[in-house]
Amino acid sequence: MTKFITFEGVDGAGKSTHLAWFADELRSRGLDVIVTREPGGTPLGEQLRGMVLNQPMSIGAEAMLMFAARIEHVEEVIRPALLSGKWVISDRFSDASFAYQGAGRGMDWEKLKQLEEWVDLQPDMTLFFDVPIEVARQRLSNNASLDRFEQEQGEFFERVRAGYHRRVIENPQRFRVIDAAQSLDAVKRQLEDIIKAL
Ligand code: TYD
């Protein structure tokens, strides 16, 4: 049964806006849903988020901190919630580390897979909000304060997007690709279809 759902996409794809709506839709159908995010989701994870989003560091340190926050998140929040019968929706999860640290920064894909094995939890379903990088950049330009990732150049995001596409190809049964270049209403209709299928 689908219970652990993650939302992914490049910065500016609009996933966070749709996540809140999606969670409310599931709740209105009587499901017990918690919403969380990465990096973060726990007190330690939120501290690590502050570091990793703002402080320059080596690629290896960046990847390990993302996974450190993730392991804490799984042990303290996600797994207990799933075991107690709740649904969990996370704004980003392991796919983001493959896309950003792997494809974006060039960290070895196989090393990331080892860290992923350590986490030992896969989403039941991942919604990937796919959008051309020009559109995502345009949406981000309305945003006043940009973090260390959001300040990256267009080529970085092209690599991140390609990294997500690689994950979709590697995990076709888990991913649903959303065309996020469309209007908010059109994206909602795509999400409604997914909810109906659940
Ligand atoms: P994001 O969801 O964009 O937060 P916000 O909407 O508040 O800006 O996530 C923050 C950043 O963290 C985003 O640029 C992607 C990055 N990130 C990684 O590089 N690796 C990871 O494993 C995760 C979870 C996030």
mmCIF file of N, CA, C and O in Angstrom, residues 45-142:
data_model
loop_
_atom_site.group_PDB
_atom_site.id
_atom_site.type_symbol
_atom_site.label_atom_id
_atom_site.label_comp_id
_atom_site.label_asym_id
_atom_site.label_seq_id
_atom_site.Cartn_x
_atom_site.Cartn_y
_atom_site.Cartn_z
ATOM 1 N N GLY A 45 18.120 17.443 12.429
ATOM 2 C CA GLY A 45 18.062 17.631 10.975
ATOM 3 C C GLY A 45 17.919 19.096 10.595
ATOM 4 O O GLY A 45 18.510 19.549 9.607
ATOM 5 N N GLU A 46 17.147 19.839 11.363
ATOM 6 C CA GLU A 46 16.981 21.271 11.060
ATOM 7 C C GLU A 46 18.290 22.032 11.314
ATOM 8 O O GLU A 46 18.620 22.971 10.591
ATOM 9 N N GLN A 47 19.048 21.599 12.337
ATOM 10 C CA GLN A 47 20.364 22.230 12.564
ATOM 11 C C GLN A 47 21.300 21.919 11.408
ATOM 12 O O GLN A 47 22.025 22.791 10.921
ATOM 13 N N LEU A 48 21.275 20.666 10.960
ATOM 14 C CA LEU A 48 22.128 20.283 9.833
ATOM 15 C C LEU A 48 21.698 21.040 8.577
ATOM 16 O O LEU A 48 22.528 21.456 7.768
ATOM 17 N N ARG A 49 20.386 21.245 8.406
ATOM 18 C CA ARG A 49 19.884 22.004 7.255
ATOM 19 C C ARG A 49 20.484 23.408 7.241
ATOM 20 O O ARG A 49 20.945 23.888 6.200
ATOM 21 N N GLY A 50 20.490 24.049 8.415
ATOM 22 C CA GLY A 50 21.043 25.404 8.496
ATOM 23 C C GLY A 50 22.492 25.425 8.029
ATOM 24 O O GLY A 50 22.915 26.331 7.300
ATOM 25 N N MET A 51 23.262 24.392 8.426
ATOM 26 C CA MET A 51 24.675 24.344 8.033
ATOM 27 C C MET A 51 24.821 24.100 6.541
ATOM 28 O O MET A 51 25.539 24.795 5.836
ATOM 29 N N VAL A 52 24.128 23.078 6.073
ATOM 30 C CA VAL A 52 24.393 22.610 4.716
ATOM 31 C C VAL A 52 23.847 23.589 3.658
ATOM 32 O O VAL A 52 24.383 23.680 2.556
ATOM 33 N N LEU A 53 22.816 24.343 4.017
ATOM 34 C CA LEU A 53 22.268 25.293 3.039
ATOM 35 C C LEU A 53 23.048 26.605 3.011
ATOM 36 O O LEU A 53 22.916 27.382 2.068
ATOM 37 N N ASN A 54 23.835 26.862 4.046
ATOM 38 C CA ASN A 54 24.456 28.184 4.135
ATOM 39 C C ASN A 54 25.970 28.193 4.175
ATOM 40 O O ASN A 54 26.586 29.190 3.838
ATOM 41 N N GLN A 55 26.572 27.080 4.621
ATOM 42 C CA GLN A 55 28.017 27.110 4.834
ATOM 43 C C GLN A 55 28.757 26.367 3.725
ATOM 44 O O GLN A 55 28.448 25.199 3.473
ATOM 45 N N PRO A 56 29.732 27.007 3.078
ATOM 46 C CA PRO A 56 30.501 26.286 2.054
ATOM 47 C C PRO A 56 31.214 25.078 2.666
ATOM 48 O O PRO A 56 31.698 25.165 3.797
ATOM 49 N N MET A 57 31.258 23.953 1.959
ATOM 50 C CA MET A 57 31.897 22.735 2.488
ATOM 51 C C MET A 57 32.247 21.810 1.331
ATOM 52 O O MET A 57 31.800 22.034 0.195
ATOM 53 N N SER A 58 33.025 20.767 1.626
ATOM 54 C CA SER A 58 33.408 19.813 0.578
ATOM 55 C C SER A 58 32.177 18.997 0.152
ATOM 56 O O SER A 58 31.215 18.864 0.918
ATOM 57 N N ILE A 59 32.264 18.419 -1.050
ATOM 58 C CA ILE A 59 31.135 17.642 -1.572
ATOM 59 C C ILE A 59 30.833 16.448 -0.668
ATOM 60 O O ILE A 59 29.679 16.133 -0.391
ATOM 61 N N GLY A 60 31.919 15.794 -0.206
ATOM 62 C CA GLY A 60 31.714 14.618 0.641
ATOM 63 C C GLY A 60 31.003 14.988 1.927
ATOM 64 O O GLY A 60 30.072 14.293 2.365
ATOM 65 N N ALA A 61 31.428 16.098 2.540
ATOM 66 C CA ALA A 61 30.792 16.536 3.791
ATOM 67 C C ALA A 61 29.325 16.862 3.525
ATOM 68 O O ALA A 61 28.437 16.488 4.300
ATOM 69 N N GLU A 62 29.078 17.519 2.408
ATOM 70 C CA GLU A 62 27.701 17.897 2.060
ATOM 71 C C GLU A 62 26.815 16.649 1.925
ATOM 72 O O GLU A 62 25.710 16.579 2.495
ATOM 73 N N ALA A 63 27.331 15.650 1.214
ATOM 74 C CA ALA A 63 26.544 14.426 1.017
ATOM 75 C C ALA A 63 26.312 13.710 2.348
ATOM 76 O O ALA A 63 25.204 13.253 2.646
ATOM 77 N N MET A 64 27.365 13.625 3.162
ATOM 78 C CA MET A 64 27.231 12.904 4.434
ATOM 79 C C MET A 64 26.268 13.616 5.374
ATOM 80 O O MET A 64 25.523 12.961 6.109
ATOM 81 N N LEU A 65 26.280 14.934 5.358
ATOM 82 C CA LEU A 65 25.351 15.673 6.239
ATOM 83 C C LEU A 65 23.907 15.478 5.778
ATOM 84 O O LEU A 65 22.997 15.342 6.601
ATOM 85 N N MET A 66 23.696 15.449 4.461
ATOM 86 C CA MET A 66 22.343 15.187 3.952
ATOM 87 C C MET A 66 21.869 13.817 4.440
ATOM 88 O O MET A 66 20.727 13.660 4.880
ATOM 89 N N PHE A 67 22.763 12.834 4.355
ATOM 90 C CA PHE A 67 22.360 11.483 4.770
ATOM 91 C C PHE A 67 22.286 11.349 6.289
ATOM 92 O O PHE A 67 21.449 10.586 6.806
ATOM 93 N N ALA A 68 23.126 12.074 7.010
ATOM 94 C CA ALA A 68 23.030 12.045 8.484
ATOM 95 C C ALA A 68 21.655 12.557 8.908
ATOM 96 O O ALA A 68 20.962 11.951 9.736
ATOM 97 N N ALA A 69 21.254 13.681 8.312
ATOM 98 C CA ALA A 69 19.936 14.242 8.623
ATOM 99 C C ALA A 69 18.843 13.242 8.247
ATOM 100 O O ALA A 69 17.845 13.078 8.960
ATOM 101 N N ARG A 70 19.056 12.532 7.131
ATOM 102 C CA ARG A 70 18.028 11.593 6.630
ATOM 103 C C ARG A 70 17.877 10.390 7.565
ATOM 104 O O ARG A 70 16.752 9.955 7.848
ATOM 105 N N ILE A 71 18.994 9.857 8.032
ATOM 106 C CA ILE A 71 18.918 8.688 8.918
ATOM 107 C C ILE A 71 18.192 9.061 10.213
ATOM 108 O O ILE A 71 17.318 8.322 10.694
ATOM 109 N N GLU A 72 18.525 10.223 10.749
ATOM 110 C CA GLU A 72 17.830 10.706 11.948
ATOM 111 C C GLU A 72 16.330 10.849 11.671
ATOM 112 O O GLU A 72 15.482 10.448 12.473
ATOM 113 N N HIS A 73 16.010 11.407 10.517
ATOM 114 C CA HIS A 73 14.625 11.654 10.111
ATOM 115 C C HIS A 73 13.846 10.338 10.001
ATOM 116 O O HIS A 73 12.714 10.223 10.484
ATOM 117 N N VAL A 74 14.479 9.330 9.369
ATOM 118 C CA VAL A 74 13.812 8.036 9.209
ATOM 119 C C VAL A 74 13.580 7.389 10.568
ATOM 120 O O VAL A 74 12.479 6.920 10.874
ATOM 121 N N GLU A 75 14.642 7.389 11.399
ATOM 122 C CA GLU A 75 14.528 6.684 12.684
ATOM 123 C C GLU A 75 13.564 7.369 13.638
ATOM 124 O O GLU A 75 12.811 6.710 14.346
ATOM 125 N N GLU A 76 13.606 8.704 13.668
ATOM 126 C CA GLU A 76 12.839 9.439 14.684
ATOM 127 C C GLU A 76 11.425 9.795 14.240
ATOM 128 O O GLU A 76 10.550 9.957 15.086
ATOM 129 N N VAL A 77 11.226 9.981 12.948
ATOM 130 C CA VAL A 77 9.925 10.496 12.497
ATOM 131 C C VAL A 77 9.226 9.545 11.502
ATOM 132 O O VAL A 77 8.097 9.113 11.734
ATOM 133 N N ILE A 78 9.906 9.229 10.402
ATOM 134 C CA ILE A 78 9.197 8.572 9.300
ATOM 135 C C ILE A 78 8.794 7.144 9.658
ATOM 136 O O ILE A 78 7.619 6.771 9.537
ATOM 137 N N ARG A 79 9.768 6.349 10.118
ATOM 138 C CA ARG A 79 9.428 4.950 10.393
ATOM 139 C C ARG A 79 8.393 4.820 11.521
ATOM 140 O O ARG A 79 7.410 4.077 11.365
ATOM 141 N N PRO A 80 8.574 5.565 12.647
ATOM 142 C CA PRO A 80 7.546 5.465 13.697
ATOM 143 C C PRO A 80 6.155 5.853 13.183
ATOM 144 O O PRO A 80 5.165 5.206 13.526
ATOM 145 N N ALA A 81 6.079 6.888 12.342
ATOM 146 C CA ALA A 81 4.772 7.313 11.828
ATOM 147 C C ALA A 81 4.159 6.217 10.951
ATOM 148 O O ALA A 81 2.979 5.876 11.089
ATOM 149 N N LEU A 82 4.967 5.632 10.065
ATOM 150 C CA LEU A 82 4.452 4.573 9.190
ATOM 151 C C LEU A 82 3.986 3.377 10.021
ATOM 152 O O LEU A 82 2.931 2.793 9.763
ATOM 153 N N LEU A 83 4.766 3.047 11.056
ATOM 154 C CA LEU A 83 4.405 1.895 11.901
ATOM 155 C C LEU A 83 3.105 2.133 12.651
ATOM 156 O O LEU A 83 2.372 1.195 12.945
ATOM 157 N N SER A 84 2.821 3.417 12.964
ATOM 158 C CA SER A 84 1.572 3.687 13.692
ATOM 159 C C SER A 84 0.407 3.916 12.723
ATOM 160 O O SER A 84 -0.665 4.365 13.128
ATOM 161 N N GLY A 85 0.614 3.627 11.439
ATOM 162 C CA GLY A 85 -0.501 3.662 10.488
ATOM 163 C C GLY A 85 -0.693 4.993 9.789
ATOM 164 O O GLY A 85 -1.657 5.166 9.039
ATOM 165 N N LYS A 86 0.207 5.951 10.030
ATOM 166 C CA LYS A 86 0.058 7.251 9.367
ATOM 167 C C LYS A 86 0.647 7.193 7.954
ATOM 168 O O LYS A 86 1.503 6.367 7.649
ATOM 169 N N TRP A 87 0.195 8.139 7.145
ATOM 170 C CA TRP A 87 0.819 8.370 5.847
ATOM 171 C C TRP A 87 1.858 9.470 6.034
ATOM 172 O O TRP A 87 1.655 10.385 6.855
ATOM 173 N N VAL A 88 2.962 9.376 5.307
ATOM 174 C CA VAL A 88 4.037 10.365 5.430
ATOM 175 C C VAL A 88 4.314 10.958 4.050
ATOM 176 O O VAL A 88 4.535 10.215 3.084
ATOM 177 N N ILE A 89 4.298 12.286 3.984
ATOM 178 C CA ILE A 89 4.679 12.968 2.746
ATOM 179 C C ILE A 89 5.910 13.807 3.049
ATOM 180 O O ILE A 89 5.878 14.677 3.929
ATOM 181 N N SER A 90 6.992 13.551 2.348
ATOM 182 C CA SER A 90 8.224 14.306 2.593
ATOM 183 C C SER A 90 8.591 15.161 1.381
ATOM 184 O O SER A 90 8.600 14.685 0.245
ATOM 185 N N ASP A 91 8.856 16.439 1.668
ATOM 186 C CA ASP A 91 9.362 17.373 0.674
ATOM 187 C C ASP A 91 10.852 17.058 0.524
ATOM 188 O O ASP A 91 11.655 17.462 1.353
ATOM 189 N N ARG A 92 11.185 16.251 -0.471
ATOM 190 C CA ARG A 92 12.523 15.715 -0.782
ATOM 191 C C ARG A 92 12.896 14.519 0.100
ATOM 192 O O ARG A 92 12.503 14.424 1.245
ATOM 193 N N PHE A 93 13.740 13.652 -0.508
ATOM 194 C CA PHE A 93 14.303 12.484 0.193
ATOM 195 C C PHE A 93 15.557 12.063 -0.589
ATOM 196 O O PHE A 93 16.193 12.915 -1.222
ATOM 197 N N SER A 94 15.916 10.782 -0.570
ATOM 198 C CA SER A 94 17.212 10.353 -1.138
ATOM 199 C C SER A 94 17.430 10.764 -2.588
ATOM 200 O O SER A 94 18.575 11.044 -2.989
ATOM 201 N N ASP A 95 16.381 10.790 -3.400
ATOM 202 C CA ASP A 95 16.570 11.172 -4.811
ATOM 203 C C ASP A 95 17.249 12.535 -4.930
ATOM 204 O O ASP A 95 18.015 12.764 -5.865
ATOM 205 N N ALA A 96 16.953 13.445 -3.977
ATOM 206 C CA ALA A 96 17.567 14.781 -4.029
ATOM 207 C C ALA A 96 19.080 14.693 -3.874
ATOM 208 O O ALA A 96 19.821 15.472 -4.480
ATOM 209 N N SER A 97 19.561 13.742 -3.084
ATOM 210 C CA SER A 97 21.018 13.612 -2.917
ATOM 211 C C SER A 97 21.663 13.103 -4.202
ATOM 212 O O SER A 97 22.777 13.508 -4.547
ATOM 213 N N PHE A 98 20.979 12.203 -4.917
ATOM 214 C CA PHE A 98 21.511 11.738 -6.201
ATOM 215 C C PHE A 98 21.506 12.888 -7.219
ATOM 216 O O PHE A 98 22.468 13.075 -7.955
ATOM 217 N N ALA A 99 20.411 13.665 -7.220
ATOM 218 C CA ALA A 99 20.304 14.741 -8.201
ATOM 219 C C ALA A 99 21.283 15.878 -7.896
ATOM 220 O O ALA A 99 22.017 16.325 -8.787
ATOM 221 N N TYR A 100 21.308 16.341 -6.644
ATOM 222 C CA TYR A 100 22.118 17.527 -6.295
ATOM 223 C C TYR A 100 23.585 17.176 -6.023
ATOM 224 O O TYR A 100 24.484 17.756 -6.616
ATOM 225 N N GLN A 101 23.823 16.244 -5.078
ATOM 226 C CA GLN A 101 25.223 15.925 -4.756
ATOM 227 C C GLN A 101 25.831 15.037 -5.851
ATOM 228 O O GLN A 101 27.006 15.194 -6.185
ATOM 229 N N GLY A 102 25.047 14.121 -6.409
ATOM 230 C CA GLY A 102 25.550 13.223 -7.445
ATOM 231 C C GLY A 102 25.692 13.939 -8.778
ATOM 232 O O GLY A 102 26.790 14.285 -9.206
ATOM 233 N N ALA A 103 24.551 14.178 -9.438
ATOM 234 C CA ALA A 103 24.612 14.778 -10.773
ATOM 235 C C ALA A 103 25.074 16.233 -10.719
ATOM 236 O O ALA A 103 25.879 16.669 -11.538
ATOM 237 N N GLY A 104 24.583 16.994 -9.746
ATOM 238 C CA GLY A 104 24.915 18.428 -9.666
ATOM 239 C C GLY A 104 26.372 18.663 -9.322
ATOM 240 O O GLY A 104 27.081 19.393 -10.014
ATOM 241 N N ARG A 105 26.833 18.027 -8.239
ATOM 242 C CA ARG A 105 28.191 18.306 -7.743
ATOM 243 C C ARG A 105 29.230 17.280 -8.204
ATOM 244 O O ARG A 105 30.416 17.461 -7.956
ATOM 245 N N GLY A 106 28.776 16.158 -8.744
ATOM 246 C CA GLY A 106 29.738 15.172 -9.248
ATOM 247 C C GLY A 106 30.145 14.112 -8.256
ATOM 248 O O GLY A 106 31.127 13.401 -8.472
ATOM 249 N N MET A 107 29.408 13.952 -7.164
ATOM 250 C CA MET A 107 29.730 12.884 -6.205
ATOM 251 C C MET A 107 29.391 11.529 -6.825
ATOM 252 O O MET A 107 28.376 11.375 -7.505
ATOM 253 N N ASP A 108 30.260 10.555 -6.575
ATOM 254 C CA ASP A 108 30.131 9.233 -7.171
ATOM 255 C C ASP A 108 28.765 8.584 -6.863
ATOM 256 O O ASP A 108 28.358 8.478 -5.701
ATOM 257 N N TRP A 109 28.082 8.161 -7.921
ATOM 258 C CA TRP A 109 26.725 7.592 -7.820
ATOM 259 C C TRP A 109 26.724 6.340 -6.924
ATOM 260 O O TRP A 109 25.815 6.120 -6.139
ATOM 261 N N GLU A 110 27.766 5.504 -7.076
ATOM 262 C CA GLU A 110 27.821 4.250 -6.305
ATOM 263 C C GLU A 110 27.994 4.510 -4.812
ATOM 264 O O GLU A 110 27.427 3.805 -3.983
ATOM 265 N N LYS A 111 28.768 5.548 -4.493
ATOM 266 C CA LYS A 111 28.925 5.901 -3.069
ATOM 267 C C LYS A 111 27.592 6.332 -2.485
ATOM 268 O O LYS A 111 27.238 5.996 -1.362
ATOM 269 N N LEU A 112 26.845 7.085 -3.282
ATOM 270 C CA LEU A 112 25.528 7.525 -2.808
ATOM 271 C C LEU A 112 24.607 6.328 -2.621
ATOM 272 O O LEU A 112 23.809 6.288 -1.682
ATOM 273 N N LYS A 113 24.753 5.327 -3.486
ATOM 274 C CA LYS A 113 23.909 4.131 -3.337
ATOM 275 C C LYS A 113 24.231 3.408 -2.030
ATOM 276 O O LYS A 113 23.336 2.837 -1.395
ATOM 277 N N GLN A 114 25.517 3.437 -1.637
ATOM 278 C CA GLN A 114 25.866 2.805 -0.355
ATOM 279 C C GLN A 114 25.195 3.540 0.799
ATOM 280 O O GLN A 114 24.669 2.923 1.728
ATOM 281 N N LEU A 115 25.220 4.869 0.727
ATOM 282 C CA LEU A 115 24.567 5.640 1.791
ATOM 283 C C LEU A 115 23.059 5.380 1.786
ATOM 284 O O LEU A 115 22.424 5.270 2.839
ATOM 285 N N GLU A 116 22.514 5.244 0.588
ATOM 286 C CA GLU A 116 21.075 4.983 0.474
ATOM 287 C C GLU A 116 20.708 3.635 1.106
ATOM 288 O O GLU A 116 19.665 3.499 1.755
ATOM 289 N N GLU A 117 21.607 2.641 0.912
ATOM 290 C CA GLU A 117 21.346 1.327 1.529
ATOM 291 C C GLU A 117 21.324 1.438 3.043
ATOM 292 O O GLU A 117 20.550 0.763 3.724
ATOM 293 N N TRP A 118 22.185 2.292 3.553
ATOM 294 C CA TRP A 118 22.261 2.495 4.999
ATOM 295 C C TRP A 118 20.933 3.066 5.527
ATOM 296 O O TRP A 118 20.449 2.680 6.592
ATOM 297 N N VAL A 119 20.332 3.964 4.759
ATOM 298 C CA VAL A 119 19.036 4.546 5.159
ATOM 299 C C VAL A 119 17.967 3.452 5.229
ATOM 300 O O VAL A 119 17.102 3.450 6.093
ATOM 301 N N ASP A 120 18.041 2.512 4.261
ATOM 302 C CA ASP A 120 17.189 1.329 4.294
ATOM 303 C C ASP A 120 15.693 1.642 4.303
ATOM 304 O O ASP A 120 14.920 1.002 5.008
ATOM 305 N N LEU A 121 15.301 2.667 3.575
ATOM 306 C CA LEU A 121 13.871 2.937 3.400
ATOM 307 C C LEU A 121 13.681 3.635 2.061
ATOM 308 O O LEU A 121 14.392 4.596 1.749
ATOM 309 N N GLN A 122 12.737 3.128 1.278
ATOM 310 C CA GLN A 122 12.415 3.732 -0.017
ATOM 311 C C GLN A 122 10.987 4.247 0.016
ATOM 312 O O GLN A 122 10.120 3.598 0.608
ATOM 313 N N PRO A 123 10.726 5.371 -0.627
ATOM 314 C CA PRO A 123 9.327 5.815 -0.732
ATOM 315 C C PRO A 123 8.513 4.787 -1.523
ATOM 316 O O PRO A 123 9.046 4.082 -2.379
ATOM 317 N N ASP A 124 7.214 4.730 -1.239
ATOM 318 C CA ASP A 124 6.331 3.892 -2.050
ATOM 319 C C ASP A 124 6.064 4.567 -3.382
ATOM 320 O O ASP A 124 5.844 3.907 -4.394
ATOM 321 N N MET A 125 6.052 5.918 -3.348
ATOM 322 C CA MET A 125 5.790 6.667 -4.582
ATOM 323 C C MET A 125 6.507 8.013 -4.513
ATOM 324 O O MET A 125 6.548 8.635 -3.456
ATOM 325 N N THR A 126 7.077 8.424 -5.630
ATOM 326 C CA THR A 126 7.768 9.714 -5.682
ATOM 327 C C THR A 126 7.191 10.539 -6.817
ATOM 328 O O THR A 126 7.153 10.083 -7.966
ATOM 329 N N LEU A 127 6.736 11.751 -6.478
ATOM 330 C CA LEU A 127 6.229 12.657 -7.507
ATOM 331 C C LEU A 127 7.368 13.589 -7.898
ATOM 332 O O LEU A 127 7.876 14.348 -7.062
ATOM 333 N N PHE A 128 7.791 13.501 -9.141
ATOM 334 C CA PHE A 128 8.880 14.353 -9.628
ATOM 335 C C PHE A 128 8.275 15.486 -10.453
ATOM 336 O O PHE A 128 7.660 15.244 -11.495
ATOM 337 N N PHE A 129 8.431 16.703 -9.950
ATOM 338 C CA PHE A 129 7.914 17.895 -10.640
ATOM 339 C C PHE A 129 8.961 18.340 -11.633
ATOM 340 O O PHE A 129 9.976 18.930 -11.277
ATOM 341 N N ASP A 130 8.701 18.026 -12.896
ATOM 342 C CA ASP A 130 9.697 18.274 -13.937
ATOM 343 C C ASP A 130 9.365 19.566 -14.669
ATOM 344 O O ASP A 130 8.218 19.796 -15.067
ATOM 345 N N VAL A 131 10.389 20.396 -14.839
ATOM 346 C CA VAL A 131 10.169 21.699 -15.459
ATOM 347 C C VAL A 131 11.469 22.125 -16.165
ATOM 348 O O VAL A 131 12.561 21.815 -15.678
ATOM 349 N N PRO A 132 11.363 22.779 -17.325
ATOM 350 C CA PRO A 132 12.586 23.298 -17.956
ATOM 351 C C PRO A 132 13.271 24.287 -17.012
ATOM 352 O O PRO A 132 12.591 25.030 -16.283
ATOM 353 N N ILE A 133 14.597 24.285 -17.031
ATOM 354 C CA ILE A 133 15.347 25.092 -16.064
ATOM 355 C C ILE A 133 15.042 26.589 -16.204
ATOM 356 O O ILE A 133 14.958 27.306 -15.201
ATOM 357 N N GLU A 134 14.805 27.071 -17.439
ATOM 358 C CA GLU A 134 14.492 28.506 -17.592
ATOM 359 C C GLU A 134 13.244 28.869 -16.802
ATOM 360 O O GLU A 134 13.170 29.942 -16.193
ATOM 361 N N VAL A 135 12.243 27.976 -16.819
ATOM 362 C CA VAL A 135 10.989 28.256 -16.105
ATOM 363 C C VAL A 135 11.243 28.261 -14.595
ATOM 364 O O VAL A 135 10.776 29.145 -13.866
ATOM 365 N N ALA A 136 12.013 27.294 -14.126
ATOM 366 C CA ALA A 136 12.304 27.209 -12.685
ATOM 367 C C ALA A 136 13.068 28.447 -12.223
ATOM 368 O O ALA A 136 12.777 29.013 -11.161
ATOM 369 N N ARG A 137 14.051 28.884 -13.030
ATOM 370 C CA ARG A 137 14.860 30.057 -12.660
ATOM 371 C C ARG A 137 13.973 31.292 -12.593
ATOM 372 O O ARG A 137 14.135 32.148 -11.727
ATOM 373 N N GLN A 138 13.045 31.393 -13.530
ATOM 374 C CA GLN A 138 12.141 32.535 -13.570
ATOM 375 C C GLN A 138 11.310 32.605 -12.289
ATOM 376 O O GLN A 138 11.156 33.651 -11.677
ATOM 377 N N ARG A 139 10.837 31.430 -11.848
ATOM 378 C CA ARG A 139 10.016 31.394 -10.634
ATOM 379 C C ARG A 139 10.847 31.758 -9.409
ATOM 380 O O ARG A 139 10.365 32.434 -8.503
ATOM 381 N N LEU A 140 12.108 31.310 -9.400
ATOM 382 C CA LEU A 140 12.966 31.588 -8.238
ATOM 383 C C LEU A 140 13.339 33.058 -8.152
ATOM 384 O O LEU A 140 13.616 33.567 -7.062
ATOM 385 N N SER A 141 13.350 33.744 -9.289
ATOM 386 C CA SER A 141 13.817 35.135 -9.284
ATOM 387 C C SER A 141 12.873 36.039 -8.487
ATOM 388 O O SER A 141 13.232 37.148 -8.121
ATOM 389 N N ASN A 142 11.669 35.542 -8.165
ATOM 390 C CA ASN A 142 10.757 36.324 -7.314
ATOM 391 C C ASN A 142 11.105 36.175 -5.833
ATOM 392 O O ASN A 142 10.522 36.836 -4.986
#
